[in-house]
Structure formats: structure tokens, C-alpha cells
Amino acid sequence: AQGATTTDFSVNTQGAYGARFGAMRTMPHHFELGFSAGYLLGPNMSSNFTSVGGAGAGGLTINRDVIYIRELVEGLYLVPVNKKVGVALGAGLGIATGRVAQGCQSSGTLVCPFVSEQHTWTGFTFEISPSVRWRATKLIDLRAGPRFAVFPTYNGTATSGRIEYQPFGFFFGAMF
């Protein structure tokens, strides 16, 4: 800030985490078809700016929180390795709704560059999930593997930046 003797700035970001529930039906030829609904919290960001001394003393705290809710139609093709283990390729296609809420608090002589606001958008989403499946019991299968997902893009406004979220991560799931 103009007139300050020292300044400090920090940004903290957090990835996303969530949960999903669904149902799959076994079809002929090692294929499964189903649907799921999920909730994803993140990615989120918090930043702090502090200005000390002089005419420009004060602080800003800016928070930006994103959530997604999505529904997918899913397919999975399983190649059995033996009676307990198989490798699978899964994919899903559906609709997701995202919401971003951002706020700003100021102190001293500093003024927030925007007012607190919230925006919602909806669009197509998809994912690709290769995995390893292990039959833990007669009624429970455990799956784990990498997952690449694409969520609908938020194009932003003059005060709320664009969100293009395409995470790559690892998942663990249980099927009953």
C-alpha cells in the first residue's frame, strides 16, 4: 500500500475432496452400467495482505470457496485377472453445478477491491478412471486407481476470476 513502511502477503490454497454414492448393474460381457451423485468441496483459497506504518496501514483478507455437485451416468469394463483380482476401465458423463463464493474483509486505510459475491454455473462433466478391483468378500469389491475429471468452466466476471478445474488424483472405493 502506498505510504506503508512494510508489507506482507500470503496465499493459502487447498485442493478438493468429496464423496460420491451410486449404483451399478452388472451387464453381459464384464460390463457394468450405473449412475452416481457426488459432492466436491474445493478448491479453496485464502489470502492475507498486511501493510504496516505510514498512511497506508491496514489489512485485507480474501477468501474464495468452490463447491461442485454432480450426477453421472457411468460405465465400467472389467477384465478379470483371477477370481479375486481384476483390472477395470471406468468412465462417466453427466452434469455438474458449481458455486463460487468469495469475500473480502479490510481494516485500517485499505479498501476491498470487490464486494462479497456468489456465482453459480452448470455444465457437462466427465471422468476417466482406470482401476484395480479386489474381491474382498462375496459381497464387497474394493477398487483403487487414478482418476482424471473435467468440471464445467466458470468464465468469471470483472471481479471474480475464471475457474477451469480438471483434477488428476487417486481414488479408493467400495462396491457392495
PDB file of C-alpha atoms in Angstrom:
ATOM      1  CA  ALA A   1       0.000   0.000   0.000  1.00  0.00           C
ATOM      2  CA  GLN A   2       1.234   3.473  -0.833  1.00  0.00           C
ATOM      3  CA  GLY A   3       2.830   5.161   2.180  1.00  0.00           C
ATOM      4  CA  ALA A   4       3.431   1.927   4.110  1.00  0.00           C
ATOM      5  CA  THR A   5       6.830   1.119   5.574  1.00  0.00           C
ATOM      6  CA  THR A   6       6.488  -2.691   5.295  1.00  0.00           C
ATOM      7  CA  THR A   7       4.087  -5.100   3.645  1.00  0.00           C
ATOM      8  CA  ASP A   8       3.416  -8.834   3.920  1.00  0.00           C
ATOM      9  CA  PHE A   9       1.367 -11.124   1.666  1.00  0.00           C
ATOM     10  CA  SER A  10       0.390 -14.786   1.985  1.00  0.00           C
ATOM     11  CA  VAL A  11      -1.787 -17.148  -0.064  1.00  0.00           C
ATOM     12  CA  ASN A  12      -3.075 -20.490   1.214  1.00  0.00           C
ATOM     13  CA  THR A  13      -4.705 -22.915  -1.188  1.00  0.00           C
ATOM     14  CA  GLN A  14      -6.449 -26.206  -0.580  1.00  0.00           C
ATOM     15  CA  GLY A  15      -7.281 -28.899  -3.106  1.00  0.00           C
ATOM     16  CA  ALA A  16     -10.653 -30.573  -3.257  1.00  0.00           C
ATOM     17  CA  TYR A  17     -12.157 -33.572  -1.516  1.00  0.00           C
ATOM     18  CA  GLY A  18     -15.567 -35.117  -1.690  1.00  0.00           C
ATOM     19  CA  ALA A  19     -17.844 -38.122  -1.577  1.00  0.00           C
ATOM     20  CA  ARG A  20     -19.954 -39.948  -4.112  1.00  0.00           C
ATOM     21  CA  PHE A  21     -22.684 -42.569  -3.911  1.00  0.00           C
ATOM     22  CA  GLY A  22     -24.154 -44.553  -6.752  1.00  0.00           C
ATOM     23  CA  ALA A  23     -25.476 -47.828  -8.080  1.00  0.00           C
ATOM     24  CA  MET A  24     -24.047 -50.108 -10.766  1.00  0.00           C
ATOM     25  CA  ARG A  25     -25.724 -53.024 -12.515  1.00  0.00           C
ATOM     26  CA  THR A  26     -23.754 -55.939 -13.917  1.00  0.00           C
ATOM     27  CA  MET A  27     -24.359 -56.402 -17.632  1.00  0.00           C
ATOM     28  CA  PRO A  28     -23.185 -59.150 -20.031  1.00  0.00           C
ATOM     29  CA  HIS A  29     -19.529 -59.426 -21.132  1.00  0.00           C
ATOM     30  CA  HIS A  30     -17.840 -57.953 -17.989  1.00  0.00           C
ATOM     31  CA  PHE A  31     -19.596 -54.595 -18.390  1.00  0.00           C
ATOM     32  CA  GLU A  32     -21.321 -52.551 -15.659  1.00  0.00           C
ATOM     33  CA  LEU A  33     -23.655 -49.588 -16.094  1.00  0.00           C
ATOM     34  CA  GLY A  34     -24.945 -47.219 -13.441  1.00  0.00           C
ATOM     35  CA  PHE A  35     -25.267 -43.716 -12.055  1.00  0.00           C
ATOM     36  CA  SER A  36     -23.817 -41.689  -9.202  1.00  0.00           C
ATOM     37  CA  ALA A  37     -24.225 -38.380  -7.406  1.00  0.00           C
ATOM     38  CA  GLY A  38     -21.389 -36.598  -5.677  1.00  0.00           C
ATOM     39  CA  TYR A  39     -20.377 -33.529  -3.706  1.00  0.00           C
ATOM     40  CA  LEU A  40     -16.945 -31.920  -4.044  1.00  0.00           C
ATOM     41  CA  LEU A  41     -15.660 -29.233  -1.690  1.00  0.00           C
ATOM     42  CA  GLY A  42     -12.854 -27.179  -3.203  1.00  0.00           C
ATOM     43  CA  PRO A  43     -10.536 -25.994  -4.498  1.00  0.00           C
ATOM     44  CA  ASN A  44     -10.394 -23.129  -1.964  1.00  0.00           C
ATOM     45  CA  MET A  45      -8.123 -20.130  -1.426  1.00  0.00           C
ATOM     46  CA  SER A  46      -7.443 -17.636   1.352  1.00  0.00           C
ATOM     47  CA  SER A  47      -5.052 -14.688   1.052  1.00  0.00           C
ATOM     48  CA  ASN A  48      -3.874 -12.050   3.508  1.00  0.00           C
ATOM     49  CA  PHE A  49      -2.214  -8.704   2.815  1.00  0.00           C
ATOM     50  CA  THR A  50      -0.861  -6.570   5.654  1.00  0.00           C
ATOM     51  CA  SER A  51       0.587  -3.097   5.400  1.00  0.00           C
ATOM     52  CA  VAL A  52       2.339  -1.567   8.432  1.00  0.00           C
ATOM     53  CA  GLY A  53       3.314   2.021   9.187  1.00  0.00           C
ATOM     54  CA  GLY A  54       2.576   5.276   7.435  1.00  0.00           C
ATOM     55  CA  ALA A  55      -0.617   6.428   5.765  1.00  0.00           C
ATOM     56  CA  GLY A  56      -1.276   3.086   4.002  1.00  0.00           C
ATOM     57  CA  ALA A  57      -1.521   0.867   7.099  1.00  0.00           C
ATOM     58  CA  GLY A  58      -4.164  -1.856   7.196  1.00  0.00           C
ATOM     59  CA  GLY A  59      -5.006  -5.320   6.006  1.00  0.00           C
ATOM     60  CA  LEU A  60      -7.053  -7.349   3.539  1.00  0.00           C
ATOM     61  CA  THR A  61      -8.286 -10.925   3.847  1.00  0.00           C
ATOM     62  CA  ILE A  62      -9.766 -12.511   0.729  1.00  0.00           C
ATOM     63  CA  ASN A  63     -11.459 -15.941   0.745  1.00  0.00           C
ATOM     64  CA  ARG A  64     -12.681 -17.941  -2.238  1.00  0.00           C
ATOM     65  CA  ASP A  65     -14.600 -21.198  -1.743  1.00  0.00           C
ATOM     66  CA  VAL A  66     -15.805 -23.500  -4.521  1.00  0.00           C
ATOM     67  CA  ILE A  67     -18.179 -26.476  -4.354  1.00  0.00           C
ATOM     68  CA  TYR A  68     -19.485 -28.819  -7.054  1.00  0.00           C
ATOM     69  CA  ILE A  69     -22.479 -31.142  -7.101  1.00  0.00           C
ATOM     70  CA  ARG A  70     -22.606 -33.598  -9.987  1.00  0.00           C
ATOM     71  CA  GLU A  71     -24.604 -36.500 -11.360  1.00  0.00           C
ATOM     72  CA  LEU A  72     -23.002 -39.037 -13.689  1.00  0.00           C
ATOM     73  CA  VAL A  73     -24.025 -41.948 -15.872  1.00  0.00           C
ATOM     74  CA  GLU A  74     -21.164 -44.422 -15.550  1.00  0.00           C
ATOM     75  CA  GLY A  75     -19.838 -47.417 -17.400  1.00  0.00           C
ATOM     76  CA  LEU A  76     -17.140 -49.851 -16.367  1.00  0.00           C
ATOM     77  CA  TYR A  77     -15.419 -52.649 -18.259  1.00  0.00           C
ATOM     78  CA  LEU A  78     -13.737 -55.286 -16.066  1.00  0.00           C
ATOM     79  CA  VAL A  79     -11.032 -57.708 -17.184  1.00  0.00           C
ATOM     80  CA  PRO A  80     -10.674 -60.475 -14.586  1.00  0.00           C
ATOM     81  CA  VAL A  81      -7.090 -61.485 -13.783  1.00  0.00           C
ATOM     82  CA  ASN A  82      -8.213 -64.267 -11.441  1.00  0.00           C
ATOM     83  CA  LYS A  83     -11.195 -64.942  -9.124  1.00  0.00           C
ATOM     84  CA  LYS A  84     -10.158 -62.169  -6.700  1.00  0.00           C
ATOM     85  CA  VAL A  85      -8.456 -59.512  -8.843  1.00  0.00           C
ATOM     86  CA  GLY A  86      -9.385 -57.635 -11.990  1.00  0.00           C
ATOM     87  CA  VAL A  87      -8.392 -54.505 -13.859  1.00  0.00           C
ATOM     88  CA  ALA A  88     -11.077 -52.085 -14.959  1.00  0.00           C
ATOM     89  CA  LEU A  89     -11.594 -49.022 -17.097  1.00  0.00           C
ATOM     90  CA  GLY A  90     -14.414 -46.774 -15.954  1.00  0.00           C
ATOM     91  CA  ALA A  91     -15.834 -43.588 -17.436  1.00  0.00           C
ATOM     92  CA  GLY A  92     -18.627 -41.235 -16.515  1.00  0.00           C
ATOM     93  CA  LEU A  93     -20.522 -38.432 -18.247  1.00  0.00           C
ATOM     94  CA  GLY A  94     -23.005 -36.053 -16.684  1.00  0.00           C
ATOM     95  CA  ILE A  95     -23.994 -32.640 -15.390  1.00  0.00           C
ATOM     96  CA  ALA A  96     -22.313 -30.616 -12.642  1.00  0.00           C
ATOM     97  CA  THR A  97     -23.271 -27.411 -10.889  1.00  0.00           C
ATOM     98  CA  GLY A  98     -20.539 -25.281  -9.372  1.00  0.00           C
ATOM     99  CA  ARG A  99     -20.740 -22.428  -6.880  1.00  0.00           C
ATOM    100  CA  VAL A 100     -18.038 -19.942  -6.003  1.00  0.00           C
ATOM    101  CA  ALA A 101     -18.389 -17.636  -3.011  1.00  0.00           C
ATOM    102  CA  GLN A 102     -15.748 -15.004  -2.461  1.00  0.00           C
ATOM    103  CA  GLY A 103     -15.466 -12.382   0.221  1.00  0.00           C
ATOM    104  CA  CYS A 104     -13.154  -9.649   1.363  1.00  0.00           C
ATOM    105  CA  GLN A 105     -12.609  -8.042   4.769  1.00  0.00           C
ATOM    106  CA  SER A 106     -10.496  -4.901   5.179  1.00  0.00           C
ATOM    107  CA  SER A 107      -9.021  -2.945   8.066  1.00  0.00           C
ATOM    108  CA  GLY A 108      -7.192   0.336   8.522  1.00  0.00           C
ATOM    109  CA  THR A 109      -6.975   2.542   5.459  1.00  0.00           C
ATOM    110  CA  LEU A 110      -7.157  -0.325   2.934  1.00  0.00           C
ATOM    111  CA  VAL A 111     -10.384  -0.899   0.972  1.00  0.00           C
ATOM    112  CA  CYS A 112     -11.522  -4.212  -0.535  1.00  0.00           C
ATOM    113  CA  PRO A 113     -11.189  -4.308  -4.358  1.00  0.00           C
ATOM    114  CA  PHE A 114     -14.616  -6.027  -4.688  1.00  0.00           C
ATOM    115  CA  VAL A 115     -17.772  -6.713  -2.705  1.00  0.00           C
ATOM    116  CA  SER A 116     -18.550 -10.199  -1.418  1.00  0.00           C
ATOM    117  CA  GLU A 117     -20.315 -12.186  -4.123  1.00  0.00           C
ATOM    118  CA  GLN A 118     -21.501 -15.637  -5.112  1.00  0.00           C
ATOM    119  CA  HIS A 119     -21.915 -17.158  -8.585  1.00  0.00           C
ATOM    120  CA  THR A 120     -23.406 -20.476  -9.772  1.00  0.00           C
ATOM    121  CA  TRP A 121     -22.943 -22.240 -13.130  1.00  0.00           C
ATOM    122  CA  THR A 122     -23.905 -25.585 -14.656  1.00  0.00           C
ATOM    123  CA  GLY A 123     -22.362 -27.641 -17.453  1.00  0.00           C
ATOM    124  CA  PHE A 124     -21.104 -31.009 -18.624  1.00  0.00           C
ATOM    125  CA  THR A 125     -18.632 -33.069 -16.625  1.00  0.00           C
ATOM    126  CA  PHE A 126     -16.796 -36.307 -17.342  1.00  0.00           C
ATOM    127  CA  GLU A 127     -14.145 -38.572 -15.893  1.00  0.00           C
ATOM    128  CA  ILE A 128     -11.903 -41.488 -16.793  1.00  0.00           C
ATOM    129  CA  SER A 129     -10.898 -43.981 -14.086  1.00  0.00           C
ATOM    130  CA  PRO A 130      -8.649 -46.995 -14.681  1.00  0.00           C
ATOM    131  CA  SER A 131      -8.524 -49.136 -11.552  1.00  0.00           C
ATOM    132  CA  VAL A 132      -7.643 -52.403  -9.885  1.00  0.00           C
ATOM    133  CA  ARG A 133     -10.530 -54.297  -8.322  1.00  0.00           C
ATOM    134  CA  TRP A 134     -10.104 -56.758  -5.463  1.00  0.00           C
ATOM    135  CA  ARG A 135     -12.949 -59.021  -4.318  1.00  0.00           C
ATOM    136  CA  ALA A 136     -12.629 -58.684  -0.530  1.00  0.00           C
ATOM    137  CA  THR A 137     -15.651 -60.848   0.268  1.00  0.00           C
ATOM    138  CA  LYS A 138     -18.514 -62.413  -1.657  1.00  0.00           C
ATOM    139  CA  LEU A 139     -20.457 -59.124  -1.343  1.00  0.00           C
ATOM    140  CA  ILE A 140     -17.715 -56.444  -1.246  1.00  0.00           C
ATOM    141  CA  ASP A 141     -15.345 -55.316  -4.008  1.00  0.00           C
ATOM    142  CA  LEU A 142     -12.637 -52.739  -3.300  1.00  0.00           C
ATOM    143  CA  ARG A 143     -11.352 -50.513  -6.108  1.00  0.00           C
ATOM    144  CA  ALA A 144      -8.447 -48.081  -6.319  1.00  0.00           C
ATOM    145  CA  GLY A 145      -6.700 -46.197  -9.089  1.00  0.00           C
ATOM    146  CA  PRO A 146      -6.005 -42.857 -10.745  1.00  0.00           C
ATOM    147  CA  ARG A 147      -8.827 -40.597 -11.889  1.00  0.00           C
ATOM    148  CA  PHE A 148      -8.928 -37.675 -14.333  1.00  0.00           C
ATOM    149  CA  ALA A 149     -12.028 -35.471 -14.215  1.00  0.00           C
ATOM    150  CA  VAL A 150     -13.204 -32.362 -16.052  1.00  0.00           C
ATOM    151  CA  PHE A 151     -15.702 -29.989 -14.451  1.00  0.00           C
ATOM    152  CA  PRO A 152     -17.650 -27.192 -16.168  1.00  0.00           C
ATOM    153  CA  THR A 153     -15.676 -23.968 -16.584  1.00  0.00           C
ATOM    154  CA  TYR A 154     -16.726 -20.767 -14.846  1.00  0.00           C
ATOM    155  CA  ASN A 155     -15.817 -17.882 -17.161  1.00  0.00           C
ATOM    156  CA  GLY A 156     -15.641 -15.312 -14.379  1.00  0.00           C
ATOM    157  CA  THR A 157     -16.586 -11.644 -14.123  1.00  0.00           C
ATOM    158  CA  ALA A 158     -14.643  -8.413 -13.794  1.00  0.00           C
ATOM    159  CA  THR A 159     -14.145  -9.152 -10.070  1.00  0.00           C
ATOM    160  CA  SER A 160     -14.313 -12.962  -9.940  1.00  0.00           C
ATOM    161  CA  GLY A 161     -11.649 -14.841 -11.904  1.00  0.00           C
ATOM    162  CA  ARG A 162     -12.125 -17.794 -14.248  1.00  0.00           C
ATOM    163  CA  ILE A 163     -12.258 -21.321 -12.769  1.00  0.00           C
ATOM    164  CA  GLU A 164     -11.110 -24.165 -15.007  1.00  0.00           C
ATOM    165  CA  TYR A 165     -10.945 -27.276 -12.846  1.00  0.00           C
ATOM    166  CA  GLN A 166      -9.533 -30.502 -14.320  1.00  0.00           C
ATOM    167  CA  PRO A 167      -8.062 -32.525 -11.446  1.00  0.00           C
ATOM    168  CA  PHE A 168      -5.982 -35.663 -11.615  1.00  0.00           C
ATOM    169  CA  GLY A 169      -5.864 -37.725  -8.455  1.00  0.00           C
ATOM    170  CA  PHE A 170      -6.292 -41.130  -6.869  1.00  0.00           C
ATOM    171  CA  PHE A 171      -9.448 -42.744  -5.548  1.00  0.00           C
ATOM    172  CA  PHE A 172     -10.449 -45.600  -3.307  1.00  0.00           C
ATOM    173  CA  GLY A 173     -13.934 -47.066  -3.372  1.00  0.00           C
ATOM    174  CA  ALA A 174     -16.034 -49.940  -2.084  1.00  0.00           C
ATOM    175  CA  MET A 175     -18.834 -51.608  -4.007  1.00  0.00           C
ATOM    176  CA  PHE A 176     -21.465 -53.659  -2.171  1.00  0.00           C
TER     177      PHE A 176
END
